[in-house]
Short mmCIF file of N, CA and C in Angstrom, two decimals:
data_model
loop_
_atom_site.label_atom_id
_atom_site.label_comp_id
_atom_site.label_asym_id
_atom_site.label_seq_id
_atom_site.Cartn_x
_atom_site.Cartn_y
_atom_site.Cartn_z
N THR A 1 -13.15 -20.86 -5.23
CA THR A 1 -11.95 -21.67 -5.19
C THR A 1 -10.82 -20.91 -4.52
N GLU A 2 -10.66 -19.64 -4.89
CA GLU A 2 -9.57 -18.83 -4.32
C GLU A 2 -9.80 -18.60 -2.82
N VAL A 3 -11.01 -18.36 -2.41
CA VAL A 3 -11.30 -18.17 -0.99
C VAL A 3 -10.94 -19.44 -0.23
N ASN A 4 -11.34 -20.58 -0.73
CA ASN A 4 -11.02 -21.84 -0.05
C ASN A 4 -9.52 -22.08 0.03
N ARG A 5 -8.76 -21.61 -0.96
CA ARG A 5 -7.30 -21.74 -0.91
C ARG A 5 -6.67 -20.83 0.14
N GLN A 6 -7.30 -19.70 0.41
CA GLN A 6 -6.73 -18.70 1.31
C GLN A 6 -7.24 -18.83 2.75
N ILE A 7 -8.23 -19.65 2.97
CA ILE A 7 -8.95 -19.67 4.24
C ILE A 7 -8.06 -19.96 5.45
N ASP A 8 -7.02 -20.77 5.28
CA ASP A 8 -6.14 -21.09 6.40
C ASP A 8 -5.06 -20.03 6.63
N LYS A 9 -4.91 -19.11 5.70
CA LYS A 9 -3.87 -18.08 5.80
C LYS A 9 -4.34 -16.81 6.50
N TYR A 10 -5.67 -16.59 6.55
CA TYR A 10 -6.19 -15.32 7.05
C TYR A 10 -7.33 -15.54 8.02
N ASP A 11 -7.45 -14.63 8.97
CA ASP A 11 -8.59 -14.67 9.89
C ASP A 11 -9.87 -14.22 9.19
N ASP A 12 -9.73 -13.21 8.35
CA ASP A 12 -10.88 -12.65 7.65
C ASP A 12 -10.52 -12.41 6.19
N ILE A 13 -11.45 -12.70 5.31
CA ILE A 13 -11.30 -12.44 3.88
C ILE A 13 -12.50 -11.60 3.46
N VAL A 14 -12.23 -10.47 2.85
CA VAL A 14 -13.29 -9.57 2.40
C VAL A 14 -13.41 -9.68 0.89
N ILE A 15 -14.64 -9.88 0.44
CA ILE A 15 -14.92 -9.95 -1.00
C ILE A 15 -15.87 -8.80 -1.32
N ASP A 16 -15.43 -7.88 -2.15
CA ASP A 16 -16.28 -6.76 -2.56
C ASP A 16 -16.85 -7.11 -3.93
N CYS A 17 -18.15 -7.31 -3.97
CA CYS A 17 -18.80 -7.76 -5.21
C CYS A 17 -19.53 -6.65 -5.94
N GLY A 18 -19.46 -5.44 -5.45
CA GLY A 18 -20.18 -4.37 -6.10
C GLY A 18 -21.66 -4.43 -5.77
N GLY A 19 -22.43 -3.61 -6.40
CA GLY A 19 -23.83 -3.45 -6.03
C GLY A 19 -24.85 -4.03 -6.98
N ARG A 20 -24.50 -5.13 -7.63
CA ARG A 20 -25.44 -5.74 -8.58
C ARG A 20 -25.50 -7.24 -8.36
N ASP A 21 -26.57 -7.83 -8.86
CA ASP A 21 -26.72 -9.29 -8.84
C ASP A 21 -25.84 -9.86 -9.94
N THR A 22 -24.69 -10.39 -9.54
CA THR A 22 -23.73 -10.92 -10.49
C THR A 22 -23.35 -12.35 -10.10
N THR A 23 -22.65 -13.01 -10.99
CA THR A 23 -22.14 -14.34 -10.70
C THR A 23 -21.20 -14.30 -9.51
N SER A 24 -20.37 -13.26 -9.44
CA SER A 24 -19.42 -13.16 -8.33
C SER A 24 -20.14 -12.96 -6.99
N LEU A 25 -21.22 -12.19 -6.98
CA LEU A 25 -21.99 -12.02 -5.75
C LEU A 25 -22.59 -13.36 -5.33
N ARG A 26 -23.19 -14.06 -6.25
CA ARG A 26 -23.81 -15.35 -5.93
C ARG A 26 -22.75 -16.35 -5.44
N ALA A 27 -21.58 -16.35 -6.06
CA ALA A 27 -20.51 -17.24 -5.62
C ALA A 27 -20.04 -16.87 -4.22
N ALA A 28 -19.91 -15.59 -3.94
CA ALA A 28 -19.48 -15.14 -2.61
C ALA A 28 -20.47 -15.56 -1.54
N ILE A 29 -21.75 -15.49 -1.85
CA ILE A 29 -22.78 -15.87 -0.89
C ILE A 29 -22.64 -17.35 -0.51
N THR A 30 -22.16 -18.17 -1.42
CA THR A 30 -22.04 -19.60 -1.12
C THR A 30 -20.90 -19.91 -0.15
N VAL A 31 -19.88 -19.05 -0.07
CA VAL A 31 -18.73 -19.33 0.80
C VAL A 31 -18.60 -18.38 1.98
N ALA A 32 -19.41 -17.35 2.03
CA ALA A 32 -19.28 -16.33 3.07
C ALA A 32 -19.88 -16.79 4.40
N ASP A 33 -19.31 -16.29 5.46
CA ASP A 33 -19.91 -16.44 6.79
C ASP A 33 -20.88 -15.28 7.04
N LEU A 34 -20.54 -14.14 6.46
CA LEU A 34 -21.27 -12.90 6.73
C LEU A 34 -21.32 -12.06 5.46
N VAL A 35 -22.49 -11.51 5.17
CA VAL A 35 -22.65 -10.60 4.04
C VAL A 35 -23.10 -9.25 4.60
N LEU A 36 -22.39 -8.21 4.20
CA LEU A 36 -22.77 -6.83 4.55
C LEU A 36 -23.33 -6.17 3.30
N VAL A 37 -24.52 -5.61 3.43
CA VAL A 37 -25.18 -4.98 2.29
C VAL A 37 -25.40 -3.50 2.61
N PRO A 38 -24.57 -2.64 2.03
CA PRO A 38 -24.78 -1.21 2.25
C PRO A 38 -25.93 -0.68 1.41
N PHE A 39 -26.71 0.20 2.00
CA PHE A 39 -27.81 0.85 1.27
C PHE A 39 -27.65 2.36 1.38
N ILE A 40 -27.77 3.02 0.25
CA ILE A 40 -27.82 4.48 0.22
C ILE A 40 -29.25 4.87 0.57
N PRO A 41 -29.44 5.85 1.43
CA PRO A 41 -30.81 6.20 1.87
C PRO A 41 -31.59 6.98 0.82
N ARG A 42 -31.81 6.35 -0.31
CA ARG A 42 -32.61 6.93 -1.39
C ARG A 42 -33.62 5.89 -1.84
N SER A 43 -34.74 6.33 -2.33
CA SER A 43 -35.84 5.44 -2.70
C SER A 43 -35.41 4.30 -3.61
N PHE A 44 -34.73 4.62 -4.72
CA PHE A 44 -34.38 3.59 -5.69
C PHE A 44 -33.50 2.51 -5.07
N ASP A 45 -32.62 2.91 -4.17
CA ASP A 45 -31.75 1.94 -3.53
C ASP A 45 -32.51 1.09 -2.51
N ILE A 46 -33.28 1.72 -1.68
CA ILE A 46 -34.03 1.01 -0.65
C ILE A 46 -35.06 0.07 -1.28
N TRP A 47 -35.60 0.44 -2.41
CA TRP A 47 -36.60 -0.40 -3.07
C TRP A 47 -36.03 -1.76 -3.51
N THR A 48 -34.70 -1.89 -3.55
CA THR A 48 -34.10 -3.17 -3.96
C THR A 48 -33.97 -4.16 -2.80
N ILE A 49 -34.40 -3.78 -1.62
CA ILE A 49 -34.20 -4.65 -0.45
C ILE A 49 -34.85 -6.03 -0.63
N ASP A 50 -36.00 -6.09 -1.25
CA ASP A 50 -36.66 -7.39 -1.43
C ASP A 50 -35.84 -8.30 -2.35
N LYS A 51 -35.28 -7.74 -3.41
CA LYS A 51 -34.46 -8.53 -4.34
C LYS A 51 -33.20 -9.04 -3.64
N VAL A 52 -32.57 -8.18 -2.87
CA VAL A 52 -31.37 -8.59 -2.14
C VAL A 52 -31.72 -9.65 -1.10
N SER A 53 -32.82 -9.46 -0.40
CA SER A 53 -33.27 -10.45 0.58
C SER A 53 -33.50 -11.81 -0.06
N ASP A 54 -34.09 -11.81 -1.25
CA ASP A 54 -34.33 -13.05 -1.96
C ASP A 54 -33.01 -13.76 -2.30
N LEU A 55 -32.00 -12.98 -2.73
CA LEU A 55 -30.69 -13.57 -3.03
C LEU A 55 -30.08 -14.21 -1.79
N ILE A 56 -30.15 -13.50 -0.67
CA ILE A 56 -29.59 -14.02 0.57
C ILE A 56 -30.35 -15.28 1.00
N GLU A 57 -31.64 -15.21 0.95
CA GLU A 57 -32.47 -16.35 1.36
C GLU A 57 -32.22 -17.57 0.46
N ASP A 58 -32.09 -17.35 -0.84
CA ASP A 58 -31.79 -18.44 -1.76
C ASP A 58 -30.43 -19.06 -1.43
N GLY A 59 -29.44 -18.22 -1.15
CA GLY A 59 -28.11 -18.72 -0.79
C GLY A 59 -28.13 -19.53 0.49
N GLN A 60 -28.89 -19.06 1.47
CA GLN A 60 -29.00 -19.79 2.73
C GLN A 60 -29.67 -21.14 2.51
N ALA A 61 -30.74 -21.15 1.75
CA ALA A 61 -31.51 -22.37 1.55
C ALA A 61 -30.75 -23.39 0.71
N ALA A 62 -30.05 -22.93 -0.30
CA ALA A 62 -29.42 -23.86 -1.25
C ALA A 62 -28.07 -24.39 -0.79
N LEU A 63 -27.22 -23.50 -0.30
CA LEU A 63 -25.83 -23.92 -0.08
C LEU A 63 -25.19 -23.48 1.23
N ASN A 64 -25.75 -22.48 1.88
CA ASN A 64 -25.04 -21.88 3.00
C ASN A 64 -26.03 -21.53 4.12
N PRO A 65 -26.55 -22.53 4.82
CA PRO A 65 -27.57 -22.27 5.83
C PRO A 65 -27.08 -21.44 7.03
N GLU A 66 -25.77 -21.38 7.25
CA GLU A 66 -25.22 -20.62 8.38
C GLU A 66 -24.93 -19.15 8.02
N LEU A 67 -25.17 -18.76 6.80
CA LEU A 67 -24.89 -17.40 6.34
C LEU A 67 -25.67 -16.37 7.15
N LYS A 68 -24.96 -15.36 7.62
CA LYS A 68 -25.59 -14.22 8.29
C LYS A 68 -25.49 -13.02 7.36
N ALA A 69 -26.50 -12.17 7.39
CA ALA A 69 -26.50 -11.00 6.51
C ALA A 69 -27.00 -9.79 7.28
N TYR A 70 -26.36 -8.66 7.05
CA TYR A 70 -26.71 -7.41 7.70
C TYR A 70 -26.71 -6.27 6.70
N THR A 71 -27.57 -5.32 6.96
CA THR A 71 -27.59 -4.09 6.18
C THR A 71 -27.07 -2.95 7.03
N PHE A 72 -26.64 -1.89 6.37
CA PHE A 72 -26.29 -0.65 7.05
C PHE A 72 -26.43 0.49 6.05
N LEU A 73 -26.50 1.69 6.54
CA LEU A 73 -26.63 2.85 5.66
C LEU A 73 -25.25 3.37 5.28
N ASN A 74 -25.08 3.63 3.99
CA ASN A 74 -23.83 4.12 3.44
C ASN A 74 -24.12 5.38 2.63
N ARG A 75 -23.14 6.28 2.59
CA ARG A 75 -23.26 7.54 1.85
C ARG A 75 -24.50 8.33 2.31
N THR A 76 -24.68 8.38 3.61
CA THR A 76 -25.81 9.11 4.16
C THR A 76 -25.56 10.61 4.12
N ASP A 77 -26.63 11.35 4.28
CA ASP A 77 -26.52 12.80 4.43
C ASP A 77 -26.13 13.11 5.86
N PRO A 78 -25.43 14.21 6.08
CA PRO A 78 -25.06 14.55 7.46
C PRO A 78 -26.28 14.73 8.37
N ARG A 79 -27.39 15.17 7.80
CA ARG A 79 -28.63 15.31 8.59
C ARG A 79 -29.82 15.24 7.64
N GLY A 80 -30.99 15.08 8.21
CA GLY A 80 -32.20 15.01 7.40
C GLY A 80 -32.98 13.74 7.69
N SER A 81 -34.21 13.72 7.24
CA SER A 81 -35.10 12.60 7.57
C SER A 81 -34.89 11.38 6.67
N ASP A 82 -34.21 11.53 5.53
CA ASP A 82 -34.01 10.38 4.63
C ASP A 82 -33.29 9.24 5.34
N ASN A 83 -32.30 9.57 6.16
CA ASN A 83 -31.54 8.53 6.86
C ASN A 83 -32.44 7.73 7.79
N LYS A 84 -33.25 8.42 8.58
CA LYS A 84 -34.14 7.75 9.52
C LYS A 84 -35.18 6.92 8.79
N ASP A 85 -35.76 7.47 7.75
CA ASP A 85 -36.78 6.74 6.99
C ASP A 85 -36.20 5.46 6.38
N ALA A 86 -35.00 5.55 5.81
CA ALA A 86 -34.37 4.38 5.22
C ALA A 86 -34.01 3.36 6.29
N ALA A 87 -33.49 3.82 7.42
CA ALA A 87 -33.14 2.91 8.52
C ALA A 87 -34.38 2.17 9.02
N ASP A 88 -35.49 2.86 9.11
CA ASP A 88 -36.72 2.22 9.57
C ASP A 88 -37.13 1.10 8.62
N ILE A 89 -37.01 1.31 7.33
CA ILE A 89 -37.36 0.29 6.34
C ILE A 89 -36.40 -0.90 6.46
N LEU A 90 -35.10 -0.63 6.60
CA LEU A 90 -34.12 -1.71 6.71
C LEU A 90 -34.32 -2.53 7.98
N ARG A 91 -34.72 -1.87 9.05
CA ARG A 91 -34.97 -2.58 10.32
C ARG A 91 -36.13 -3.57 10.20
N GLU A 92 -37.07 -3.31 9.31
CA GLU A 92 -38.24 -4.17 9.15
C GLU A 92 -37.92 -5.47 8.42
N ASN A 93 -36.78 -5.54 7.75
CA ASN A 93 -36.44 -6.73 6.98
C ASN A 93 -36.19 -7.91 7.90
N THR A 94 -36.77 -9.05 7.58
CA THR A 94 -36.65 -10.23 8.43
C THR A 94 -35.52 -11.17 8.02
N ILE A 95 -34.93 -10.96 6.86
CA ILE A 95 -33.85 -11.83 6.36
C ILE A 95 -32.49 -11.29 6.78
N MET A 96 -32.35 -9.97 6.76
CA MET A 96 -31.07 -9.34 7.10
C MET A 96 -31.25 -8.48 8.33
N GLY A 97 -30.30 -8.57 9.23
CA GLY A 97 -30.30 -7.69 10.39
C GLY A 97 -29.86 -6.29 9.99
N PHE A 98 -30.08 -5.33 10.87
CA PHE A 98 -29.68 -3.95 10.59
C PHE A 98 -28.60 -3.53 11.58
N LEU A 99 -27.50 -3.01 11.07
CA LEU A 99 -26.43 -2.46 11.89
C LEU A 99 -26.58 -0.95 11.92
N ASP A 100 -26.80 -0.42 13.08
CA ASP A 100 -26.95 1.03 13.21
C ASP A 100 -25.57 1.67 13.33
N ALA A 101 -24.90 1.76 12.19
CA ALA A 101 -23.56 2.34 12.10
C ALA A 101 -23.45 3.05 10.76
N PRO A 102 -24.15 4.17 10.61
CA PRO A 102 -24.18 4.84 9.30
C PRO A 102 -22.82 5.42 8.90
N ILE A 103 -22.57 5.37 7.60
CA ILE A 103 -21.37 5.97 7.02
C ILE A 103 -21.83 7.19 6.22
N VAL A 104 -21.36 8.35 6.62
CA VAL A 104 -21.75 9.61 5.97
C VAL A 104 -20.96 9.78 4.67
N ASN A 105 -21.55 10.40 3.69
CA ASN A 105 -20.91 10.67 2.41
C ASN A 105 -19.84 11.74 2.61
N ARG A 106 -18.61 11.30 2.80
CA ARG A 106 -17.49 12.21 3.07
C ARG A 106 -16.42 12.07 1.98
N LYS A 107 -15.76 13.18 1.68
CA LYS A 107 -14.70 13.18 0.67
C LYS A 107 -13.58 12.22 1.03
N ALA A 108 -13.34 12.02 2.29
CA ALA A 108 -12.24 11.16 2.72
C ALA A 108 -12.38 9.74 2.18
N PHE A 109 -13.60 9.24 2.09
CA PHE A 109 -13.79 7.88 1.58
C PHE A 109 -13.41 7.79 0.10
N GLY A 110 -13.83 8.77 -0.68
CA GLY A 110 -13.47 8.79 -2.10
C GLY A 110 -11.97 8.99 -2.30
N ASN A 111 -11.37 9.86 -1.50
CA ASN A 111 -9.93 10.09 -1.60
C ASN A 111 -9.15 8.82 -1.26
N ALA A 112 -9.59 8.12 -0.22
CA ALA A 112 -8.91 6.89 0.17
C ALA A 112 -9.04 5.84 -0.93
N ALA A 113 -10.24 5.67 -1.45
CA ALA A 113 -10.47 4.66 -2.50
C ALA A 113 -9.63 4.96 -3.74
N ALA A 114 -9.53 6.23 -4.10
CA ALA A 114 -8.75 6.61 -5.28
C ALA A 114 -7.28 6.23 -5.12
N ASP A 115 -6.80 6.21 -3.89
CA ASP A 115 -5.40 5.85 -3.63
C ASP A 115 -5.24 4.39 -3.23
N GLY A 116 -6.34 3.63 -3.25
CA GLY A 116 -6.27 2.22 -2.88
C GLY A 116 -6.02 2.02 -1.39
N LEU A 117 -6.50 2.95 -0.58
CA LEU A 117 -6.27 2.91 0.86
C LEU A 117 -7.58 2.81 1.62
N ALA A 118 -7.47 2.44 2.86
CA ALA A 118 -8.60 2.58 3.78
C ALA A 118 -8.58 4.01 4.30
N VAL A 119 -9.70 4.49 4.75
CA VAL A 119 -9.77 5.87 5.24
C VAL A 119 -8.85 6.07 6.45
N THR A 120 -8.59 5.00 7.17
CA THR A 120 -7.70 5.08 8.33
C THR A 120 -6.23 5.27 7.92
N GLU A 121 -5.92 5.02 6.64
CA GLU A 121 -4.54 5.11 6.17
C GLU A 121 -4.20 6.46 5.54
N LEU A 122 -5.17 7.33 5.37
CA LEU A 122 -4.90 8.63 4.75
C LEU A 122 -4.00 9.47 5.65
N ARG A 123 -3.12 10.24 5.02
CA ARG A 123 -2.26 11.13 5.80
C ARG A 123 -3.07 12.23 6.47
N ALA A 124 -3.96 12.86 5.71
CA ALA A 124 -4.84 13.88 6.29
C ALA A 124 -5.99 13.13 6.96
N LYS A 125 -5.93 13.02 8.25
CA LYS A 125 -6.91 12.22 9.00
C LYS A 125 -8.26 12.92 9.06
N ASP A 126 -9.30 12.17 8.76
CA ASP A 126 -10.68 12.63 8.94
C ASP A 126 -11.24 11.83 10.10
N VAL A 127 -11.24 12.45 11.28
CA VAL A 127 -11.60 11.71 12.49
C VAL A 127 -13.05 11.24 12.47
N LYS A 128 -13.93 11.99 11.82
CA LYS A 128 -15.32 11.55 11.73
C LYS A 128 -15.43 10.29 10.86
N ALA A 129 -14.77 10.30 9.73
CA ALA A 129 -14.79 9.14 8.84
C ALA A 129 -14.17 7.92 9.53
N ILE A 130 -13.06 8.12 10.20
CA ILE A 130 -12.41 7.02 10.93
C ILE A 130 -13.33 6.49 12.02
N GLY A 131 -14.01 7.39 12.71
CA GLY A 131 -14.94 6.98 13.76
C GLY A 131 -16.11 6.17 13.22
N GLU A 132 -16.62 6.56 12.06
CA GLU A 132 -17.74 5.84 11.45
C GLU A 132 -17.31 4.43 11.04
N ILE A 133 -16.15 4.32 10.42
CA ILE A 133 -15.66 2.99 10.03
C ILE A 133 -15.37 2.16 11.27
N GLY A 134 -14.85 2.79 12.30
CA GLY A 134 -14.60 2.07 13.55
C GLY A 134 -15.88 1.56 14.18
N ALA A 135 -16.94 2.34 14.12
CA ALA A 135 -18.23 1.92 14.67
C ALA A 135 -18.79 0.73 13.89
N LEU A 136 -18.70 0.78 12.56
CA LEU A 136 -19.16 -0.33 11.74
C LEU A 136 -18.34 -1.59 12.03
N TYR A 137 -17.04 -1.42 12.09
CA TYR A 137 -16.14 -2.54 12.41
C TYR A 137 -16.53 -3.16 13.76
N GLY A 138 -16.78 -2.32 14.73
CA GLY A 138 -17.17 -2.82 16.05
C GLY A 138 -18.45 -3.63 16.01
N LYS A 139 -19.43 -3.17 15.26
CA LYS A 139 -20.70 -3.89 15.15
C LYS A 139 -20.52 -5.23 14.44
N VAL A 140 -19.64 -5.26 13.44
CA VAL A 140 -19.44 -6.48 12.66
C VAL A 140 -18.60 -7.50 13.44
N PHE A 141 -17.48 -7.07 14.00
CA PHE A 141 -16.54 -8.00 14.57
C PHE A 141 -16.64 -8.19 16.08
N GLN A 142 -17.28 -7.24 16.76
CA GLN A 142 -17.36 -7.36 18.20
C GLN A 142 -18.78 -7.46 18.70
N GLY A 143 -19.72 -7.53 17.77
CA GLY A 143 -21.12 -7.71 18.12
C GLY A 143 -21.70 -6.46 18.63
#
């Protein structure tokens, strides 16, 4: 209801539903144009891809056939094979596309969140973190 009230006021509305199957996530899927699903490159997280795919597919079939969904890697390690292995699994998913714009686990993201800011708004600039968010933004909004 709130999204529908705000839709004429903003170009984009972001709904952060957290990382669980909740009523708010299901409601967001019904009104969203695009769903971004971050995955941490760890076994337990990647193993949930089928459940998330089912939620997206159910939302598309029931109420929102135009819904697009994409995955990306979040809180990655700076290096190592876990990132590549997880990306390969996400690329195989047929319900959600994969955005190759990994976000590395950096202190700047936690510091920004603690202050209610985006990483681009921090006084102490972390150019790598800003670059990663910029790359993700580019993939989402500029194709």
